[in-house]
PDB file of C-alpha atoms in Angstrom:
ATOM      1  CA  MET F 283       9.939 -11.192  -8.619  1.00  0.00           C
ATOM      2  CA  ARG F 284      11.353 -13.824  -6.809  1.00  0.00           C
ATOM      3  CA  GLU F 285      14.320 -11.960  -4.921  1.00  0.00           C
ATOM      4  CA  ARG F 286      11.931  -9.357  -4.273  1.00  0.00           C
ATOM      5  CA  VAL F 287       9.740 -11.872  -2.414  1.00  0.00           C
ATOM      6  CA  LEU F 288      12.463 -13.109  -0.568  1.00  0.00           C
ATOM      7  CA  PHE F 289      13.631 -10.359   0.267  1.00  0.00           C
ATOM      8  CA  LEU F 290      10.797  -9.067   2.154  1.00  0.00           C
ATOM      9  CA  LEU F 291      10.817 -12.437   3.986  1.00  0.00           C
ATOM     10  CA  ALA F 292      14.475 -12.054   5.191  1.00  0.00           C
ATOM     11  CA  MET F 293      13.424  -8.901   6.343  1.00  0.00           C
ATOM     12  CA  MET F 294      10.237  -9.941   8.764  1.00  0.00           C
ATOM     13  CA  THR F 295      12.483 -12.674   9.694  1.00  0.00           C
ATOM     14  CA  LEU F 296      15.212 -10.080  10.940  1.00  0.00           C
ATOM     15  CA  LEU F 297      12.726  -7.949  12.462  1.00  0.00           C
ATOM     16  CA  VAL F 298      10.955 -10.919  14.424  1.00  0.00           C
ATOM     17  CA  SER F 299      14.033 -12.541  15.524  1.00  0.00           C
ATOM     18  CA  THR F 300      15.672  -8.905  17.107  1.00  0.00           C
ATOM     19  CA  ALA F 301      12.368  -8.413  19.115  1.00  0.00           C
ATOM     20  CA  THR F 302      12.253 -11.421  20.200  1.00  0.00           C
ATOM     21  CA  ALA F 303      15.971 -10.937  21.749  1.00  0.00           C
ATOM     22  CA  GLN F 304      15.091  -7.637  23.083  1.00  0.00           C
ATOM     23  CA  GLU F 305      12.121  -8.827  25.031  1.00  0.00           C
ATOM     24  CA  SER F 306      13.440  -8.914  28.476  1.00  0.00           C
ATOM     25  CA  LYS F 307      14.093  -5.406  27.865  1.00  0.00           C
ATOM     26  CA  THR F 308      11.194  -4.284  25.889  1.00  0.00           C
ATOM     27  CA  LYS F 309       7.663  -4.815  26.200  1.00  0.00           C
ATOM     28  CA  VAL F 310       6.893  -6.952  22.813  1.00  0.00           C
ATOM     29  CA  LYS F 311       3.711  -8.432  22.230  1.00  0.00           C
ATOM     30  CA  TYR F 312       2.041  -9.285  18.688  1.00  0.00           C
ATOM     31  CA  GLN F 313      -0.534  -6.441  16.971  1.00  0.00           C
ATOM     32  CA  GLY F 314      -2.532  -7.162  13.973  1.00  0.00           C
ATOM     33  CA  GLU F 315      -4.773  -4.860  12.502  1.00  0.00           C
ATOM     34  CA  VAL F 316      -8.128  -6.025   9.654  1.00  0.00           C
ATOM     35  CA  PHE F 317      -8.756  -2.831   7.063  1.00  0.00           C
ATOM     36  CA  VAL F 318     -10.994  -1.351   4.251  1.00  0.00           C
ATOM     37  CA  ALA F 319     -10.412   1.496   2.642  1.00  0.00           C
ATOM     38  CA  GLY F 320     -12.282   3.873   0.017  1.00  0.00           C
ATOM     39  CA  ASP F 321      -9.885   5.467  -2.375  1.00  0.00           C
ATOM     40  CA  VAL F 322     -10.252   8.380  -4.656  1.00  0.00           C
ATOM     41  CA  ASN F 323      -6.888   9.229  -6.403  1.00  0.00           C
ATOM     42  CA  PHE F 324      -5.372  10.717  -9.659  1.00  0.00           C
ATOM     43  CA  ALA F 325      -3.067   8.374 -12.123  1.00  0.00           C
ATOM     44  CA  ASN F 326      -0.426   8.613 -13.962  1.00  0.00           C
ATOM     45  CA  MET F 327      -0.275   7.209 -17.350  1.00  0.00           C
ATOM     46  CA  VAL F 328       2.694   6.796 -18.729  1.00  0.00           C
ATOM     47  CA  THR F 329       3.756   5.046 -22.447  1.00  0.00           C
ATOM     48  CA  GLU F 330       7.402   4.347 -22.892  1.00  0.00           C
ATOM     49  CA  GLY F 331       7.665   4.499 -26.362  1.00  0.00           C
ATOM     50  CA  GLU F 332       6.625   8.173 -27.033  1.00  0.00           C
ATOM     51  CA  LYS F 333       7.502   8.899 -23.370  1.00  0.00           C
ATOM     52  CA  VAL F 334       4.280  11.149 -22.981  1.00  0.00           C
ATOM     53  CA  SER F 335       2.429  11.205 -19.584  1.00  0.00           C
ATOM     54  CA  ALA F 336      -1.365  11.627 -19.491  1.00  0.00           C
ATOM     55  CA  ARG F 337      -2.578  12.594 -16.050  1.00  0.00           C
ATOM     56  CA  ASP F 338      -6.649  12.917 -16.709  1.00  0.00           C
ATOM     57  CA  VAL F 339      -7.310   9.565 -15.743  1.00  0.00           C
ATOM     58  CA  LEU F 340      -9.693   9.737 -11.935  1.00  0.00           C
ATOM     59  CA  MET F 341      -9.250   6.659 -10.461  1.00  0.00           C
ATOM     60  CA  SER F 342     -11.398   4.853  -8.116  1.00  0.00           C
ATOM     61  CA  GLY F 343     -11.209   2.191  -5.637  1.00  0.00           C
ATOM     62  CA  VAL F 344     -11.796  -0.420  -2.651  1.00  0.00           C
ATOM     63  CA  SER F 345      -9.278  -1.838  -0.637  1.00  0.00           C
ATOM     64  CA  LEU F 346      -9.172  -4.645   1.899  1.00  0.00           C
ATOM     65  CA  HIS F 347      -5.823  -5.475   3.836  1.00  0.00           C
ATOM     66  CA  THR F 348      -4.955  -6.854   6.609  1.00  0.00           C
ATOM     67  CA  ILE F 349      -1.411  -5.833   8.515  1.00  0.00           C
ATOM     68  CA  GLN F 350       0.444  -8.936  10.853  1.00  0.00           C
ATOM     69  CA  GLY F 351       3.542  -7.172  13.203  1.00  0.00           C
ATOM     70  CA  ILE F 352       4.620  -6.438  16.313  1.00  0.00           C
ATOM     71  CA  LYS F 353       5.145  -3.827  19.141  1.00  0.00           C
ATOM     72  CA  ILE F 354       8.201  -2.870  20.190  1.00  0.00           C
ATOM     73  CA  GLY F 355       6.977  -1.247  23.792  1.00  0.00           C
ATOM     74  CA  GLU F 356       4.354   1.855  23.860  1.00  0.00           C
ATOM     75  CA  TYR F 357       5.662   3.874  20.756  1.00  0.00           C
ATOM     76  CA  VAL F 358       6.731   1.760  17.659  1.00  0.00           C
ATOM     77  CA  SER F 359       4.931  -0.657  15.712  1.00  0.00           C
ATOM     78  CA  LEU F 360       6.272  -2.731  12.723  1.00  0.00           C
ATOM     79  CA  GLY F 361       4.681  -5.415  10.662  1.00  0.00           C
ATOM     80  CA  VAL F 362       3.723  -7.004   7.266  1.00  0.00           C
ATOM     81  CA  GLY F 363       0.492  -5.526   5.200  1.00  0.00           C
ATOM     82  CA  LEU F 364      -1.000  -7.734   2.394  1.00  0.00           C
ATOM     83  CA  GLY F 365      -4.386  -6.166   0.755  1.00  0.00           C
ATOM     84  CA  LEU F 366      -6.753  -6.676  -2.344  1.00  0.00           C
ATOM     85  CA  ASP F 367      -6.957  -2.904  -4.290  1.00  0.00           C
ATOM     86  CA  PHE F 368      -9.986  -3.187  -6.223  1.00  0.00           C
ATOM     87  CA  ILE F 369      -9.180  -0.061  -8.996  1.00  0.00           C
ATOM     88  CA  ILE F 370     -11.855   0.956 -11.278  1.00  0.00           C
ATOM     89  CA  GLY F 371     -10.791   4.454 -13.455  1.00  0.00           C
ATOM     90  CA  ASP F 372     -11.988   6.274 -16.627  1.00  0.00           C
ATOM     91  CA  ALA F 373     -10.453   8.928 -18.908  1.00  0.00           C
ATOM     92  CA  ASP F 374     -11.854  11.086 -20.677  1.00  0.00           C
ATOM     93  CA  GLY F 375      -9.722  13.403 -22.579  1.00  0.00           C
ATOM     94  CA  GLY F 376     -10.953  13.522 -26.157  1.00  0.00           C
ATOM     95  CA  ASP F 377     -10.496  10.515 -28.724  1.00  0.00           C
ATOM     96  CA  GLU F 378      -6.964  10.254 -27.860  1.00  0.00           C
ATOM     97  CA  THR F 379      -7.372   9.175 -24.304  1.00  0.00           C
ATOM     98  CA  ASN F 380     -10.017   7.617 -23.501  1.00  0.00           C
ATOM     99  CA  VAL F 381      -9.271   4.800 -21.707  1.00  0.00           C
ATOM    100  CA  GLU F 382     -11.233   2.918 -19.218  1.00  0.00           C
ATOM    101  CA  LEU F 383      -9.214   0.726 -16.189  1.00  0.00           C
ATOM    102  CA  SER F 384     -10.274  -1.495 -13.941  1.00  0.00           C
ATOM    103  CA  GLY F 385      -7.567  -4.483 -12.344  1.00  0.00           C
ATOM    104  CA  LEU F 386      -6.658  -6.021  -9.090  1.00  0.00           C
ATOM    105  CA  LEU F 387      -3.805  -5.080  -7.322  1.00  0.00           C
ATOM    106  CA  ILE F 388      -2.013  -7.337  -4.668  1.00  0.00           C
ATOM    107  CA  PRO F 389       0.297  -4.666  -2.566  1.00  0.00           C
ATOM    108  CA  ILE F 390       2.672  -6.270   0.017  1.00  0.00           C
ATOM    109  CA  TYR F 391       4.240  -3.978   2.118  1.00  0.00           C
ATOM    110  CA  LEU F 392       6.280  -2.499   5.440  1.00  0.00           C
ATOM    111  CA  ASP F 393       4.391  -0.749   7.760  1.00  0.00           C
ATOM    112  CA  CYS F 394       5.767   1.297  10.714  1.00  0.00           C
ATOM    113  CA  LYS F 395       3.454   2.841  12.977  1.00  0.00           C
ATOM    114  CA  VAL F 396       4.543   5.878  16.106  1.00  0.00           C
ATOM    115  CA  TRP F 397       2.514   6.053  18.395  1.00  0.00           C
ATOM    116  CA  MET F 398       2.024   9.607  20.476  1.00  0.00           C
ATOM    117  CA  PRO F 399       2.056   9.480  24.075  1.00  0.00           C
ATOM    118  CA  THR F 400      -0.926  10.040  25.458  1.00  0.00           C
ATOM    119  CA  LYS F 401      -3.209   8.902  28.658  1.00  0.00           C
ATOM    120  CA  GLY F 402      -6.716   8.982  27.611  1.00  0.00           C
ATOM    121  CA  ARG F 403      -8.419   6.658  25.045  1.00  0.00           C
ATOM    122  CA  VAL F 404      -7.425   8.188  21.833  1.00  0.00           C
ATOM    123  CA  LYS F 405      -4.200   7.240  20.594  1.00  0.00           C
ATOM    124  CA  PRO F 406      -2.880   9.246  17.805  1.00  0.00           C
ATOM    125  CA  PHE F 407      -0.288   7.729  15.535  1.00  0.00           C
ATOM    126  CA  ILE F 408       1.309   8.515  12.479  1.00  0.00           C
ATOM    127  CA  MET F 409       2.361   5.601   9.346  1.00  0.00           C
ATOM    128  CA  ALA F 410       4.439   4.629   6.946  1.00  0.00           C
ATOM    129  CA  GLU F 411       4.825   1.971   4.360  1.00  0.00           C
ATOM    130  CA  GLY F 412       7.067   0.597   1.660  1.00  0.00           C
ATOM    131  CA  GLY F 413       6.947  -2.538  -0.547  1.00  0.00           C
ATOM    132  CA  GLY F 414       5.293  -3.321  -3.848  1.00  0.00           C
ATOM    133  CA  SER F 415       2.108  -3.877  -5.850  1.00  0.00           C
ATOM    134  CA  PHE F 416       1.472  -7.411  -7.773  1.00  0.00           C
ATOM    135  CA  ALA F 417      -0.699  -7.677 -10.448  1.00  0.00           C
ATOM    136  CA  ILE F 418      -1.730 -10.669 -11.001  1.00  0.00           C
ATOM    137  CA  TYR F 419      -2.190 -10.060 -15.026  1.00  0.00           C
ATOM    138  CA  PRO F 420      -0.159  -8.733 -16.657  1.00  0.00           C
ATOM    139  CA  GLN F 421       2.099  -9.998 -14.105  1.00  0.00           C
ATOM    140  CA  THR F 422       3.733  -6.833 -13.487  1.00  0.00           C
ATOM    141  CA  ILE F 423       5.514  -5.317  -9.671  1.00  0.00           C
ATOM    142  CA  ALA F 424       5.764  -1.690  -9.194  1.00  0.00           C
ATOM    143  CA  PRO F 425       7.174   0.284  -6.154  1.00  0.00           C
ATOM    144  CA  LEU F 426       4.502   1.115  -3.115  1.00  0.00           C
ATOM    145  CA  TYR F 427       4.749   3.254  -0.508  1.00  0.00           C
ATOM    146  CA  GLY F 428       2.875   5.825   1.441  1.00  0.00           C
ATOM    147  CA  ALA F 429       2.319   8.224   5.008  1.00  0.00           C
ATOM    148  CA  GLY F 430      -0.689   8.968   6.955  1.00  0.00           C
ATOM    149  CA  VAL F 431      -1.674  10.179  10.299  1.00  0.00           C
ATOM    150  CA  GLY F 432      -5.018   8.224  12.474  1.00  0.00           C
ATOM    151  CA  PHE F 433      -5.801   6.781  15.656  1.00  0.00           C
ATOM    152  CA  LYS F 434      -7.044   4.011  17.522  1.00  0.00           C
ATOM    153  CA  VAL F 435      -9.730   4.112  20.354  1.00  0.00           C
ATOM    154  CA  GLY F 436     -10.599   0.652  21.885  1.00  0.00           C
ATOM    155  CA  LYS F 437      -9.663  -1.607  18.961  1.00  0.00           C
ATOM    156  CA  PHE F 438     -11.314   0.540  16.439  1.00  0.00           C
ATOM    157  CA  SER F 439      -9.222   2.471  14.110  1.00  0.00           C
ATOM    158  CA  MET F 440      -9.299   4.895  11.430  1.00  0.00           C
ATOM    159  CA  SER F 441      -6.591   6.769   9.337  1.00  0.00           C
ATOM    160  CA  LEU F 442      -6.017   9.058   6.568  1.00  0.00           C
ATOM    161  CA  GLY F 443      -3.089   9.000   4.245  1.00  0.00           C
ATOM    162  CA  TYR F 444      -1.003   9.145   0.174  1.00  0.00           C
ATOM    163  CA  MET F 445      -0.380   6.038  -1.307  1.00  0.00           C
ATOM    164  CA  ARG F 446       1.298   5.653  -4.201  1.00  0.00           C
ATOM    165  CA  GLU F 447       1.271   2.269  -6.273  1.00  0.00           C
ATOM    166  CA  GLY F 448       0.831   0.551  -9.824  1.00  0.00           C
ATOM    167  CA  PHE F 449       1.483  -1.353 -12.932  1.00  0.00           C
ATOM    168  CA  LYS F 450       3.144  -1.752 -15.956  1.00  0.00           C
ATOM    169  CA  PHE F 451       1.608  -3.514 -19.190  1.00  0.00           C
ATOM    170  CA  ARG F 452       3.716  -4.787 -21.498  1.00  0.00           C
ATOM    171  CA  ASP F 453       3.501  -4.859 -25.404  1.00  0.00           C
ATOM    172  CA  PHE F 454       0.740  -2.016 -25.308  1.00  0.00           C
ATOM    173  CA  ILE F 455      -0.849  -1.875 -28.278  1.00  0.00           C
ATOM    174  CA  GLU F 456       2.481  -1.820 -30.154  1.00  0.00           C
ATOM    175  CA  ALA F 457       5.088  -4.232 -29.736  1.00  0.00           C
ATOM    176  CA  ASP F 458       7.938  -1.533 -28.804  1.00  0.00           C
ATOM    177  CA  ASP F 459       5.720   0.224 -26.288  1.00  0.00           C
ATOM    178  CA  ASP F 460       4.729  -0.455 -22.932  1.00  0.00           C
ATOM    179  CA  LEU F 461       2.135   1.450 -20.086  1.00  0.00           C
ATOM    180  CA  LYS F 462       3.110   2.286 -16.978  1.00  0.00           C
ATOM    181  CA  PHE F 463       0.113   3.610 -15.070  1.00  0.00           C
ATOM    182  CA  TYR F 464       0.682   5.081 -11.217  1.00  0.00           C
ATOM    183  CA  GLN F 465      -2.354   6.271  -9.104  1.00  0.00           C
ATOM    184  CA  HIS F 466      -1.608   8.781  -6.281  1.00  0.00           C
ATOM    185  CA  LYS F 467      -4.408   7.862  -4.062  1.00  0.00           C
ATOM    186  CA  LEU F 468      -5.736   9.582  -0.969  1.00  0.00           C
ATOM    187  CA  GLN F 469      -7.228   6.541   1.102  1.00  0.00           C
ATOM    188  CA  LEU F 470      -9.481   5.977   4.220  1.00  0.00           C
ATOM    189  CA  ARG F 471      -9.041   3.103   6.704  1.00  0.00           C
ATOM    190  CA  VAL F 472     -11.839   2.045   8.329  1.00  0.00           C
ATOM    191  CA  GLY F 473     -10.954  -0.520  10.610  1.00  0.00           C
ATOM    192  CA  VAL F 474      -9.769  -3.043  13.758  1.00  0.00           C
ATOM    193  CA  THR F 475      -7.152  -4.572  15.568  1.00  0.00           C
ATOM    194  CA  PHE F 476      -6.350  -7.538  18.264  1.00  0.00           C
TER     195      PHE F 476
END
């Protein structure tokens, strides 16, 4: 886990140093973003000991994230995102799959936005994100990735996208079984940029 965090820090240092070196050729400026998001999603729960997957877990949640980065020229921005994802779920699939989940995930990810050229106040963009989703208890990390579309008007921004994240329960129920939980969520974000 430490290696992955160090890798993310090294990548950000490389991005910032490269952008600073090219500042004379291309206009580079700081860009920050804070947003809240509501999530509606379905989740997969996979028990490794039995290789069984249940797909009837309906999840909901609320997220608070910040992205700190740079905008290179007019059409590309790169940043590092950090957030808190509160999740609440319930599976009502009979006695065997009756599961209640709630938790807190800490996503850390790289964010890339490509801005569409426009002459008006509305600035549309497409975005892609990738990184890891950390759970505090049990201490685990799972891959996180997503993509979406959005727009910015002044300092207000809004986007809609898909995101996949999750975590892994170690030693779940029996000593030989692990339970992996992955959520596939549709996320609506509303925020401000500065």
